[in-house]
Amino acid sequence: MGKKKKSTSSAGWSGDPSELLRVGPDFDLASFDRAGTPGWEGDKDAGEQFMAQRGEELSDLQERLFADGRSGGTRSVLLLLQGIDTAGKGGIVRHVIGMVDPQGVALASFGVPTAEEREHHHLWRIRKELPEPGKIGVFDRSHYEQVLVVKVDELEPADVNETRYDECVEFDRTIVESGTTLIKVAMMVSHAEQGERLQERLERPDKWWKYNPGDVDVREEWDDYQAAYAEMLARTSVPEAPWYVIPADRKWYARLAVTELLHGALTDLDLGWPAADFDPKVELERLAGTSRA
Ligand code: AMP
Ligand code: MG
């Protein structure tokens, strides 16, 4: 750690994923190629190699963030992951976040709200999990389920649900204003690929734990979910808190792209190492004086 400081060039990327994958006003989910590899010219092997190298840099950057937090800094990063079952959210946690020191990571997964959570406003459980200074927070699902599953399954009245878009964006703004770099990622898998991944989960005993019969119910609502995602992206991607849509049919590309987004966000923080609050020379002399020989 801390040795290699160069090679932050974007060799391997012909374009910056934070530009190419960002959702702007012209984004069209229906025509979005979920097997694409925007900005990456190389093949899978080159991608995996590049990702490993970025991982070392990411680890160094993350340590700087952690050190900064320990020294009174206020910055943090939040990687928010959305995507239907099998889109690969778990793979991002394991393979991308897995490249950095777990001490600096705060992971929160949001499932069906518990009885206690249901007694509170939907942001209550989310707010509690926001990352402290120095941390990389990871949300496996998020407050955006309020305009996805809650909308599709009509779990609250339509007029109330309609207010959630602005509410989520306002919440994102408070996150950003508090000093957190927010990276909102929507992983989009194709219908065919999702079918294959669910089939694999059903055919392999070591994957049964990941399967839930409800996954097929959600698949049956495919069009409704796609419409909900499209609306979410159109209404909640704002310049201060944009969405990045990741083509997720090729797992290696999705992981490479999210690695790059995280790497870019941490690089932009431009954190040095905190100054010592002691005199290193004096301490070295004191240490030398402890010799017993
Ligand atoms: P998994 O990510 O596979 O563990 O599944 C979590 C489940 O929780 C998914 O089916 C989500 O749709 C569901 N879920 C997450 N947030 C909410 C919410 N606010 N209301 C209802 N269901 C939710
Ligand atoms: Mg699931």
PDB file of C-alpha atoms and ligand atoms in Angstrom:
ATOM      1  CA  MET A   1       0.000   0.000   0.000  1.00  0.00           C
ATOM      2  CA  GLY A   2       1.147   3.510  -0.705  1.00  0.00           C
ATOM      3  CA  LYS A   3       4.013   2.434  -2.929  1.00  0.00           C
ATOM      4  CA  LYS A   4       2.604   2.801  -6.402  1.00  0.00           C
ATOM      5  CA  LYS A   5       1.431   6.303  -6.851  1.00  0.00           C
ATOM      6  CA  LYS A   6       1.503   6.750 -10.575  1.00  0.00           C
ATOM      7  CA  SER A   7      -0.571   4.894 -13.200  1.00  0.00           C
ATOM      8  CA  THR A   8      -3.762   6.785 -12.484  1.00  0.00           C
ATOM      9  CA  SER A   9      -3.928   7.271 -16.245  1.00  0.00           C
ATOM     10  CA  SER A  10      -7.063   5.888 -17.823  1.00  0.00           C
ATOM     11  CA  ALA A  11      -5.192   3.425 -20.030  1.00  0.00           C
ATOM     12  CA  GLY A  12      -7.683   0.800 -21.076  1.00  0.00           C
ATOM     13  CA  TRP A  13     -10.608   3.197 -20.978  1.00  0.00           C
ATOM     14  CA  SER A  14     -11.269   5.071 -24.206  1.00  0.00           C
ATOM     15  CA  GLY A  15     -13.868   7.177 -22.406  1.00  0.00           C
ATOM     16  CA  ASP A  16     -14.656   8.036 -18.819  1.00  0.00           C
ATOM     17  CA  PRO A  17     -17.424   5.819 -17.392  1.00  0.00           C
ATOM     18  CA  SER A  18     -18.529   8.658 -15.137  1.00  0.00           C
ATOM     19  CA  GLU A  19     -19.471  10.523 -18.322  1.00  0.00           C
ATOM     20  CA  LEU A  20     -20.540   7.583 -20.490  1.00  0.00           C
ATOM     21  CA  LEU A  21     -22.761   5.891 -17.913  1.00  0.00           C
ATOM     22  CA  ARG A  22     -24.252   9.001 -16.344  1.00  0.00           C
ATOM     23  CA  VAL A  23     -27.989   9.423 -16.822  1.00  0.00           C
ATOM     24  CA  GLY A  24     -28.791  12.708 -18.514  1.00  0.00           C
ATOM     25  CA  PRO A  25     -32.050  14.057 -19.952  1.00  0.00           C
ATOM     26  CA  ASP A  26     -31.725  12.011 -23.160  1.00  0.00           C
ATOM     27  CA  PHE A  27     -31.239   8.658 -21.487  1.00  0.00           C
ATOM     28  CA  ASP A  28     -33.469   5.882 -22.834  1.00  0.00           C
ATOM     29  CA  LEU A  29     -33.588   2.702 -20.793  1.00  0.00           C
ATOM     30  CA  ALA A  30     -35.582   0.745 -23.379  1.00  0.00           C
ATOM     31  CA  SER A  31     -32.827   0.977 -25.976  1.00  0.00           C
ATOM     32  CA  PHE A  32     -29.948   0.653 -23.497  1.00  0.00           C
ATOM     33  CA  ASP A  33     -27.625  -2.238 -24.432  1.00  0.00           C
ATOM     34  CA  ARG A  34     -27.267  -4.357 -21.323  1.00  0.00           C
ATOM     35  CA  ALA A  35     -24.457  -6.440 -22.845  1.00  0.00           C
ATOM     36  CA  GLY A  36     -22.456  -3.379 -23.835  1.00  0.00           C
ATOM     37  CA  THR A  37     -19.040  -2.360 -22.528  1.00  0.00           C
ATOM     38  CA  PRO A  38     -19.118   1.437 -22.984  1.00  0.00           C
ATOM     39  CA  GLY A  39     -15.685   3.007 -22.936  1.00  0.00           C
ATOM     40  CA  TRP A  40     -13.795  -0.269 -22.605  1.00  0.00           C
ATOM     41  CA  GLU A  41     -11.984  -1.400 -25.725  1.00  0.00           C
ATOM     42  CA  GLY A  42     -10.294  -4.515 -24.369  1.00  0.00           C
ATOM     43  CA  ASP A  43     -11.603  -7.987 -23.652  1.00  0.00           C
ATOM     44  CA  LYS A  44     -12.502  -9.666 -20.379  1.00  0.00           C
ATOM     45  CA  ASP A  45      -8.929 -10.666 -19.520  1.00  0.00           C
ATOM     46  CA  ALA A  46      -7.646  -7.145 -20.039  1.00  0.00           C
ATOM     47  CA  GLY A  47     -10.541  -5.855 -17.958  1.00  0.00           C
ATOM     48  CA  GLU A  48      -9.784  -8.193 -15.086  1.00  0.00           C
ATOM     49  CA  GLN A  49      -6.117  -7.278 -15.171  1.00  0.00           C
ATOM     50  CA  PHE A  50      -6.877  -3.594 -15.186  1.00  0.00           C
ATOM     51  CA  MET A  51      -9.325  -4.021 -12.344  1.00  0.00           C
ATOM     52  CA  ALA A  52      -6.726  -5.759 -10.176  1.00  0.00           C
ATOM     53  CA  GLN A  53      -4.346  -2.849 -10.702  1.00  0.00           C
ATOM     54  CA  ARG A  54      -7.066  -0.346  -9.918  1.00  0.00           C
ATOM     55  CA  GLY A  55      -7.821  -2.392  -6.814  1.00  0.00           C
ATOM     56  CA  GLU A  56      -4.370  -1.662  -5.395  1.00  0.00           C
ATOM     57  CA  GLU A  57      -4.857   2.025  -6.015  1.00  0.00           C
ATOM     58  CA  LEU A  58      -8.352   1.870  -4.575  1.00  0.00           C
ATOM     59  CA  SER A  59      -6.993   0.300  -1.444  1.00  0.00           C
ATOM     60  CA  ASP A  60      -4.475   3.122  -1.056  1.00  0.00           C
ATOM     61  CA  LEU A  61      -7.134   5.775  -1.698  1.00  0.00           C
ATOM     62  CA  GLN A  62      -9.473   4.156   0.788  1.00  0.00           C
ATOM     63  CA  GLU A  63      -6.756   4.154   3.442  1.00  0.00           C
ATOM     64  CA  ARG A  64      -6.279   7.883   2.890  1.00  0.00           C
ATOM     65  CA  LEU A  65      -9.993   8.427   3.368  1.00  0.00           C
ATOM     66  CA  PHE A  66      -9.971   6.364   6.536  1.00  0.00           C
ATOM     67  CA  ALA A  67      -6.929   8.243   7.871  1.00  0.00           C
ATOM     68  CA  ASP A  68      -8.593  11.544   7.037  1.00  0.00           C
ATOM     69  CA  GLY A  69     -11.695  10.516   8.983  1.00  0.00           C
ATOM     70  CA  ARG A  70      -9.543   9.588  11.973  1.00  0.00           C
ATOM     71  CA  SER A  71      -7.935  13.028  11.844  1.00  0.00           C
ATOM     72  CA  GLY A  72     -11.046  15.156  11.934  1.00  0.00           C
ATOM     73  CA  GLY A  73     -11.900  15.037   8.221  1.00  0.00           C
ATOM     74  CA  THR A  74     -15.558  15.087   7.251  1.00  0.00           C
ATOM     75  CA  ARG A  75     -15.525  13.296   3.904  1.00  0.00           C
ATOM     76  CA  SER A  76     -17.076   9.936   3.129  1.00  0.00           C
ATOM     77  CA  VAL A  77     -18.283   8.047   0.084  1.00  0.00           C
ATOM     78  CA  LEU A  78     -21.565   6.226  -0.423  1.00  0.00           C
ATOM     79  CA  LEU A  79     -21.965   3.647  -3.168  1.00  0.00           C
ATOM     80  CA  LEU A  80     -25.680   3.021  -3.605  1.00  0.00           C
ATOM     81  CA  LEU A  81     -26.569  -0.134  -5.546  1.00  0.00           C
ATOM     82  CA  GLN A  82     -29.907  -0.767  -7.176  1.00  0.00           C
ATOM     83  CA  GLY A  83     -30.839  -3.586  -9.530  1.00  0.00           C
ATOM     84  CA  ILE A  84     -33.315  -6.417  -9.722  1.00  0.00           C
ATOM     85  CA  ASP A  85     -32.423  -9.875  -8.444  1.00  0.00           C
ATOM     86  CA  THR A  86     -29.417 -11.392 -10.255  1.00  0.00           C
ATOM     87  CA  ALA A  87     -28.265  -7.997 -11.551  1.00  0.00           C
ATOM     88  CA  GLY A  88     -25.036  -8.521  -9.641  1.00  0.00           C
ATOM     89  CA  LYS A  89     -25.215  -6.242  -6.594  1.00  0.00           C
ATOM     90  CA  GLY A  90     -23.695  -8.938  -4.406  1.00  0.00           C
ATOM     91  CA  GLY A  91     -20.881  -9.447  -6.899  1.00  0.00           C
ATOM     92  CA  ILE A  92     -20.006  -5.744  -6.675  1.00  0.00           C
ATOM     93  CA  VAL A  93     -19.794  -5.963  -2.908  1.00  0.00           C
ATOM     94  CA  ARG A  94     -17.663  -9.093  -3.051  1.00  0.00           C
ATOM     95  CA  HIS A  95     -15.368  -8.262  -5.960  1.00  0.00           C
ATOM     96  CA  VAL A  96     -15.099  -4.468  -5.925  1.00  0.00           C
ATOM     97  CA  ILE A  97     -15.564  -3.538  -2.293  1.00  0.00           C
ATOM     98  CA  GLY A  98     -13.684  -6.729  -1.431  1.00  0.00           C
ATOM     99  CA  MET A  99     -10.522  -5.091  -2.765  1.00  0.00           C
ATOM    100  CA  VAL A 100     -10.340  -2.593   0.109  1.00  0.00           C
ATOM    101  CA  ASP A 101      -9.853  -2.927   3.874  1.00  0.00           C
ATOM    102  CA  PRO A 102     -13.164  -4.028   5.443  1.00  0.00           C
ATOM    103  CA  GLN A 103     -12.451  -1.802   8.461  1.00  0.00           C
ATOM    104  CA  GLY A 104     -13.159   1.202   6.293  1.00  0.00           C
ATOM    105  CA  VAL A 105     -16.397  -0.124   4.820  1.00  0.00           C
ATOM    106  CA  ALA A 106     -19.931   0.202   6.186  1.00  0.00           C
ATOM    107  CA  LEU A 107     -22.296  -2.125   4.341  1.00  0.00           C
ATOM    108  CA  ALA A 108     -26.062  -1.955   4.733  1.00  0.00           C
ATOM    109  CA  SER A 109     -28.634  -4.143   2.960  1.00  0.00           C
ATOM    110  CA  PHE A 110     -32.238  -3.066   2.783  1.00  0.00           C
ATOM    111  CA  GLY A 111     -34.819  -5.821   2.495  1.00  0.00           C
ATOM    112  CA  VAL A 112     -38.525  -5.941   3.224  1.00  0.00           C
ATOM    113  CA  PRO A 113     -39.018  -3.454   6.093  1.00  0.00           C
ATOM    114  CA  THR A 114     -39.371  -5.017   9.533  1.00  0.00           C
ATOM    115  CA  ALA A 115     -42.385  -4.344  11.759  1.00  0.00           C
ATOM    116  CA  GLU A 116     -40.367  -1.697  13.610  1.00  0.00           C
ATOM    117  CA  GLU A 117     -39.196  -0.059  10.397  1.00  0.00           C
ATOM    118  CA  ARG A 118     -42.741   0.092   9.102  1.00  0.00           C
ATOM    119  CA  GLU A 119     -43.720   2.229  12.074  1.00  0.00           C
ATOM    120  CA  HIS A 120     -41.340   4.944  10.904  1.00  0.00           C
ATOM    121  CA  HIS A 121     -40.935   7.124   7.847  1.00  0.00           C
ATOM    122  CA  HIS A 122     -39.241   5.125   5.072  1.00  0.00           C
ATOM    123  CA  LEU A 123     -36.060   7.197   5.350  1.00  0.00           C
ATOM    124  CA  TRP A 124     -35.644   6.368   9.041  1.00  0.00           C
ATOM    125  CA  ARG A 125     -33.797   3.101   8.483  1.00  0.00           C
ATOM    126  CA  ILE A 126     -31.735   4.604   5.666  1.00  0.00           C
ATOM    127  CA  ARG A 127     -30.557   7.625   7.654  1.00  0.00           C
ATOM    128  CA  LYS A 128     -29.242   5.352  10.393  1.00  0.00           C
ATOM    129  CA  GLU A 129     -26.886   3.658   7.947  1.00  0.00           C
ATOM    130  CA  LEU A 130     -25.285   6.708   6.341  1.00  0.00           C
ATOM    131  CA  PRO A 131     -21.485   6.395   6.422  1.00  0.00           C
ATOM    132  CA  GLU A 132     -19.468   8.201   9.074  1.00  0.00           C
ATOM    133  CA  PRO A 133     -16.547  10.390   8.005  1.00  0.00           C
ATOM    134  CA  GLY A 134     -13.704   8.271   6.667  1.00  0.00           C
ATOM    135  CA  LYS A 135     -15.927   5.409   5.586  1.00  0.00           C
ATOM    136  CA  ILE A 136     -17.030   3.984   2.282  1.00  0.00           C
ATOM    137  CA  GLY A 137     -20.688   3.192   2.782  1.00  0.00           C
ATOM    138  CA  VAL A 138     -22.342   0.622   0.535  1.00  0.00           C
ATOM    139  CA  PHE A 139     -26.107   0.340   0.194  1.00  0.00           C
ATOM    140  CA  ASP A 140     -27.386  -2.949  -1.221  1.00  0.00           C
ATOM    141  CA  ARG A 141     -30.780  -1.529  -2.234  1.00  0.00           C
ATOM    142  CA  SER A 142     -31.818   1.786  -0.745  1.00  0.00           C
ATOM    143  CA  HIS A 143     -34.546   4.410  -0.288  1.00  0.00           C
ATOM    144  CA  TYR A 144     -35.138   4.048  -4.033  1.00  0.00           C
ATOM    145  CA  GLU A 145     -37.033   0.803  -3.406  1.00  0.00           C
ATOM    146  CA  GLN A 146     -39.801   3.240  -2.486  1.00  0.00           C
ATOM    147  CA  VAL A 147     -40.256   4.065  -6.186  1.00  0.00           C
ATOM    148  CA  LEU A 148     -39.523   0.506  -7.375  1.00  0.00           C
ATOM    149  CA  VAL A 149     -41.065  -2.396  -5.456  1.00  0.00           C
ATOM    150  CA  VAL A 150     -43.362  -0.112  -3.466  1.00  0.00           C
ATOM    151  CA  LYS A 151     -44.653   1.469  -6.670  1.00  0.00           C
ATOM    152  CA  VAL A 152     -44.896  -1.725  -8.723  1.00  0.00           C
ATOM    153  CA  ASP A 153     -46.666  -3.672  -5.976  1.00  0.00           C
ATOM    154  CA  GLU A 154     -48.753  -0.637  -4.973  1.00  0.00           C
ATOM    155  CA  LEU A 155     -47.711  -0.914  -1.338  1.00  0.00           C
ATOM    156  CA  GLU A 156     -48.795   2.651  -0.643  1.00  0.00           C
ATOM    157  CA  PRO A 157     -51.398   4.956  -2.215  1.00  0.00           C
ATOM    158  CA  ALA A 158     -50.431   6.315  -5.628  1.00  0.00           C
ATOM    159  CA  ASP A 159     -50.679   9.960  -4.547  1.00  0.00           C
ATOM    160  CA  VAL A 160     -48.322   9.354  -1.648  1.00  0.00           C
ATOM    161  CA  ASN A 161     -45.953   7.366  -3.832  1.00  0.00           C
ATOM    162  CA  GLU A 162     -45.869  10.200  -6.312  1.00  0.00           C
ATOM    163  CA  THR A 163     -44.211  12.422  -3.671  1.00  0.00           C
ATOM    164  CA  ARG A 164     -41.347   9.966  -3.140  1.00  0.00           C
ATOM    165  CA  TYR A 165     -39.304  10.998  -6.170  1.00  0.00           C
ATOM    166  CA  ASP A 166     -38.712  14.526  -4.917  1.00  0.00           C
ATOM    167  CA  GLU A 167     -38.306  13.241  -1.402  1.00  0.00           C
ATOM    168  CA  CYS A 168     -35.529  10.866  -2.458  1.00  0.00           C
ATOM    169  CA  VAL A 169     -33.739  13.613  -4.388  1.00  0.00           C
ATOM    170  CA  GLU A 170     -34.008  16.014  -1.447  1.00  0.00           C
ATOM    171  CA  PHE A 171     -32.587  13.315   0.790  1.00  0.00           C
ATOM    172  CA  ASP A 172     -29.705  12.758  -1.648  1.00  0.00           C
ATOM    173  CA  ARG A 173     -28.981  16.480  -1.526  1.00  0.00           C
ATOM    174  CA  THR A 174     -28.656  16.414   2.258  1.00  0.00           C
ATOM    175  CA  ILE A 175     -26.258  13.481   1.934  1.00  0.00           C
ATOM    176  CA  VAL A 176     -24.090  15.350  -0.555  1.00  0.00           C
ATOM    177  CA  GLU A 177     -24.182  18.579   1.461  1.00  0.00           C
ATOM    178  CA  SER A 178     -22.925  16.711   4.513  1.00  0.00           C
ATOM    179  CA  GLY A 179     -19.654  15.917   2.702  1.00  0.00           C
ATOM    180  CA  THR A 180     -20.487  12.492   1.294  1.00  0.00           C
ATOM    181  CA  THR A 181     -19.706  11.687  -2.325  1.00  0.00           C
ATOM    182  CA  LEU A 182     -22.790   9.829  -3.488  1.00  0.00           C
ATOM    183  CA  ILE A 183     -22.484   7.322  -6.341  1.00  0.00           C
ATOM    184  CA  LYS A 184     -25.901   6.015  -7.389  1.00  0.00           C
ATOM    185  CA  VAL A 185     -25.573   2.894  -9.482  1.00  0.00           C
ATOM    186  CA  ALA A 186     -28.409   1.096 -11.277  1.00  0.00           C
ATOM    187  CA  MET A 187     -27.349  -2.289 -12.620  1.00  0.00           C
ATOM    188  CA  MET A 188     -29.360  -3.327 -15.634  1.00  0.00           C
ATOM    189  CA  VAL A 189     -29.446  -6.932 -16.742  1.00  0.00           C
ATOM    190  CA  SER A 190     -31.347  -8.154 -19.824  1.00  0.00           C
ATOM    191  CA  HIS A 191     -34.438 -10.329 -19.569  1.00  0.00           C
ATOM    192  CA  ALA A 192     -32.630 -13.253 -21.219  1.00  0.00           C
ATOM    193  CA  GLU A 193     -29.604 -12.997 -18.950  1.00  0.00           C
ATOM    194  CA  GLN A 194     -31.747 -12.759 -15.845  1.00  0.00           C
ATOM    195  CA  GLY A 195     -33.551 -15.928 -16.930  1.00  0.00           C
ATOM    196  CA  GLU A 196     -30.248 -17.762 -17.267  1.00  0.00           C
ATOM    197  CA  ARG A 197     -28.997 -16.576 -13.896  1.00  0.00           C
ATOM    198  CA  LEU A 198     -32.202 -17.636 -12.159  1.00  0.00           C
ATOM    199  CA  GLN A 199     -32.040 -20.997 -13.916  1.00  0.00           C
ATOM    200  CA  GLU A 200     -28.484 -21.457 -12.687  1.00  0.00           C
ATOM    201  CA  ARG A 201     -29.570 -20.638  -9.155  1.00  0.00           C
ATOM    202  CA  LEU A 202     -32.193 -23.350  -9.422  1.00  0.00           C
ATOM    203  CA  GLU A 203     -29.927 -25.974 -10.952  1.00  0.00           C
ATOM    204  CA  ARG A 204     -27.041 -25.567  -8.517  1.00  0.00           C
ATOM    205  CA  PRO A 205     -27.474 -26.581  -4.888  1.00  0.00           C
ATOM    206  CA  ASP A 206     -24.717 -24.134  -3.901  1.00  0.00           C
ATOM    207  CA  LYS A 207     -26.888 -21.305  -5.293  1.00  0.00           C
ATOM    208  CA  TRP A 208     -30.223 -22.294  -3.778  1.00  0.00           C
ATOM    209  CA  TRP A 209     -29.592 -20.027  -0.815  1.00  0.00           C
ATOM    210  CA  LYS A 210     -29.705 -17.064  -3.184  1.00  0.00           C
ATOM    211  CA  TYR A 211     -33.007 -18.087  -4.707  1.00  0.00           C
ATOM    212  CA  ASN A 212     -36.347 -16.932  -3.485  1.00  0.00           C
ATOM    213  CA  PRO A 213     -39.612 -18.047  -5.157  1.00  0.00           C
ATOM    214  CA  GLY A 214     -40.559 -14.369  -5.142  1.00  0.00           C
ATOM    215  CA  ASP A 215     -37.810 -13.795  -7.723  1.00  0.00           C
ATOM    216  CA  VAL A 216     -40.019 -15.345 -10.399  1.00  0.00           C
ATOM    217  CA  ASP A 217     -42.934 -13.135  -9.331  1.00  0.00           C
ATOM    218  CA  VAL A 218     -40.698 -10.122  -9.824  1.00  0.00           C
ATOM    219  CA  ARG A 219     -39.627 -11.486 -13.216  1.00  0.00           C
ATOM    220  CA  GLU A 220     -43.271 -11.790 -14.197  1.00  0.00           C
ATOM    221  CA  GLU A 221     -43.566  -8.067 -13.466  1.00  0.00           C
ATOM    222  CA  TRP A 222     -40.591  -7.335 -15.727  1.00  0.00           C
ATOM    223  CA  ASP A 223     -42.276  -4.631 -17.789  1.00  0.00           C
ATOM    224  CA  ASP A 224     -43.592  -2.866 -14.704  1.00  0.00           C
ATOM    225  CA  TYR A 225     -40.138  -2.871 -13.142  1.00  0.00           C
ATOM    226  CA  GLN A 226     -38.554  -1.567 -16.323  1.00  0.00           C
ATOM    227  CA  ALA A 227     -41.092   1.245 -16.407  1.00  0.00           C
ATOM    228  CA  ALA A 228     -40.460   1.992 -12.737  1.00  0.00           C
ATOM    229  CA  TYR A 229     -36.699   2.064 -13.298  1.00  0.00           C
ATOM    230  CA  ALA A 230     -37.085   4.322 -16.319  1.00  0.00           C
ATOM    231  CA  GLU A 231     -39.224   6.744 -14.342  1.00  0.00           C
ATOM    232  CA  MET A 232     -36.885   6.675 -11.368  1.00  0.00           C
ATOM    233  CA  LEU A 233     -33.883   7.433 -13.588  1.00  0.00           C
ATOM    234  CA  ALA A 234     -35.689  10.217 -15.408  1.00  0.00           C
ATOM    235  CA  ARG A 235     -36.963  11.910 -12.253  1.00  0.00           C
ATOM    236  CA  THR A 236     -34.151  11.393  -9.778  1.00  0.00           C
ATOM    237  CA  SER A 237     -30.939  11.778 -11.768  1.00  0.00           C
ATOM    238  CA  VAL A 238     -29.913  15.349 -10.962  1.00  0.00           C
ATOM    239  CA  PRO A 239     -26.540  17.025 -11.504  1.00  0.00           C
ATOM    240  CA  GLU A 240     -25.771  16.981  -7.755  1.00  0.00           C
ATOM    241  CA  ALA A 241     -26.707  13.300  -7.452  1.00  0.00           C
ATOM    242  CA  PRO A 242     -26.750  11.598 -10.850  1.00  0.00           C
ATOM    243  CA  TRP A 243     -27.490   7.968 -11.571  1.00  0.00           C
ATOM    244  CA  TYR A 244     -25.007   5.782 -13.383  1.00  0.00           C
ATOM    245  CA  VAL A 245     -26.565   2.954 -15.344  1.00  0.00           C
ATOM    246  CA  ILE A 246     -24.316  -0.062 -15.643  1.00  0.00           C
ATOM    247  CA  PRO A 247     -24.809  -2.690 -18.350  1.00  0.00           C
ATOM    248  CA  ALA A 248     -24.755  -5.820 -16.211  1.00  0.00           C
ATOM    249  CA  ASP A 249     -24.945  -8.787 -18.591  1.00  0.00           C
ATOM    250  CA  ARG A 250     -21.170  -9.063 -18.501  1.00  0.00           C
ATOM    251  CA  LYS A 251     -20.251  -9.280 -14.857  1.00  0.00           C
ATOM    252  CA  TRP A 252     -16.621  -8.424 -15.504  1.00  0.00           C
ATOM    253  CA  TYR A 253     -17.589  -5.157 -17.183  1.00  0.00           C
ATOM    254  CA  ALA A 254     -20.034  -4.150 -14.445  1.00  0.00           C
ATOM    255  CA  ARG A 255     -17.364  -4.725 -11.794  1.00  0.00           C
ATOM    256  CA  LEU A 256     -14.720  -2.909 -13.809  1.00  0.00           C
ATOM    257  CA  ALA A 257     -17.014   0.064 -14.383  1.00  0.00           C
ATOM    258  CA  VAL A 258     -18.032   0.383 -10.730  1.00  0.00           C
ATOM    259  CA  THR A 259     -14.376   0.076  -9.711  1.00  0.00           C
ATOM    260  CA  GLU A 260     -13.616   2.981 -12.016  1.00  0.00           C
ATOM    261  CA  LEU A 261     -16.458   5.120 -10.642  1.00  0.00           C
ATOM    262  CA  LEU A 262     -15.293   4.530  -7.093  1.00  0.00           C
ATOM    263  CA  HIS A 263     -11.663   5.105  -8.008  1.00  0.00           C
ATOM    264  CA  GLY A 264     -12.575   8.369  -9.713  1.00  0.00           C
ATOM    265  CA  ALA A 265     -14.648   9.563  -6.745  1.00  0.00           C
ATOM    266  CA  LEU A 266     -11.859   8.842  -4.275  1.00  0.00           C
ATOM    267  CA  THR A 267      -9.235  10.411  -6.520  1.00  0.00           C
ATOM    268  CA  ASP A 268     -11.368  13.559  -6.762  1.00  0.00           C
ATOM    269  CA  LEU A 269     -11.305  13.888  -2.972  1.00  0.00           C
ATOM    270  CA  ASP A 270      -7.583  14.547  -3.420  1.00  0.00           C
ATOM    271  CA  LEU A 271      -6.676  13.447   0.080  1.00  0.00           C
ATOM    272  CA  GLY A 272      -3.107  13.508   1.324  1.00  0.00           C
ATOM    273  CA  TRP A 273      -1.904  11.785   4.451  1.00  0.00           C
ATOM    274  CA  PRO A 274      -2.790  13.567   7.690  1.00  0.00           C
ATOM    275  CA  ALA A 275      -0.003  15.519   9.365  1.00  0.00           C
ATOM    276  CA  ALA A 276       1.411  14.078  12.591  1.00  0.00           C
ATOM    277  CA  ASP A 277       0.163  15.637  15.818  1.00  0.00           C
ATOM    278  CA  PHE A 278       3.520  14.736  17.397  1.00  0.00           C
ATOM    279  CA  ASP A 279       7.098  15.469  16.436  1.00  0.00           C
ATOM    280  CA  PRO A 280       8.415  12.419  14.558  1.00  0.00           C
ATOM    281  CA  LYS A 281      12.032  13.391  15.258  1.00  0.00           C
ATOM    282  CA  VAL A 282      11.455  13.607  18.976  1.00  0.00           C
ATOM    283  CA  GLU A 283       9.576  10.315  18.942  1.00  0.00           C
ATOM    284  CA  LEU A 284      12.366   8.593  17.011  1.00  0.00           C
ATOM    285  CA  GLU A 285      14.848   9.757  19.634  1.00  0.00           C
ATOM    286  CA  ARG A 286      12.597   8.530  22.415  1.00  0.00           C
ATOM    287  CA  LEU A 287      12.271   5.192  20.652  1.00  0.00           C
ATOM    288  CA  ALA A 288      16.045   4.905  20.285  1.00  0.00           C
ATOM    289  CA  GLY A 289      16.312   5.533  24.000  1.00  0.00           C
ATOM    290  CA  THR A 290      14.271   2.434  24.772  1.00  0.00           C
ATOM    291  CA  SER A 291      17.063   0.124  23.609  1.00  0.00           C
ATOM    292  CA  ARG A 292      18.024  -2.481  26.254  1.00  0.00           C
ATOM    293  CA  ALA A 293      21.361  -3.620  24.873  1.00  0.00           C
TER     294      ALA A 293
HETATM  295  P1  AMP B   1     -32.629  -9.412  -1.523  1.00  0.00           P
HETATM  296  O1  AMP B   1     -31.920  -8.171  -1.973  1.00  0.00           O
HETATM  297  O2  AMP B   1     -32.584 -10.516  -2.533  1.00  0.00           O
HETATM  298  O3  AMP B   1     -32.201  -9.833  -0.157  1.00  0.00           O
HETATM  299  O4  AMP B   1     -34.175  -9.056  -1.400  1.00  0.00           O
HETATM  300  C1  AMP B   1     -34.636  -8.001  -0.639  1.00  0.00           C
HETATM  301  C2  AMP B   1     -36.102  -7.811  -0.922  1.00  0.00           C
HETATM  302  O5  AMP B   1     -36.561  -6.734  -0.128  1.00  0.00           O
HETATM  303  C3  AMP B   1     -36.407  -7.474  -2.364  1.00  0.00           C
HETATM  304  O6  AMP B   1     -37.416  -8.293  -2.851  1.00  0.00           O
HETATM  305  C4  AMP B   1     -36.892  -6.035  -2.284  1.00  0.00           C
HETATM  306  O7  AMP B   1     -37.872  -5.729  -3.251  1.00  0.00           O
HETATM  307  C5  AMP B   1     -37.462  -5.976  -0.884  1.00  0.00           C
HETATM  308  N1  AMP B   1     -37.534  -4.608  -0.386  1.00  0.00           N
HETATM  309  C6  AMP B   1     -36.519  -3.737  -0.208  1.00  0.00           C
HETATM  310  N2  AMP B   1     -36.959  -2.544   0.225  1.00  0.00           N
HETATM  311  C7  AMP B   1     -38.306  -2.658   0.325  1.00  0.00           C
HETATM  312  C8  AMP B   1     -39.338  -1.764   0.708  1.00  0.00           C
HETATM  313  N3  AMP B   1     -39.084  -0.508   1.087  1.00  0.00           N
HETATM  314  N4  AMP B   1     -40.599  -2.238   0.697  1.00  0.00           N
HETATM  315  C9  AMP B   1     -40.866  -3.495   0.313  1.00  0.00           C
HETATM  316  N5  AMP B   1     -39.939  -4.383  -0.066  1.00  0.00           N
HETATM  317  C10 AMP B   1     -38.667  -3.985  -0.058  1.00  0.00           C
HETATM  318 MG    MG B   2     -32.847 -11.730  -3.898  1.00  0.00          MG
END
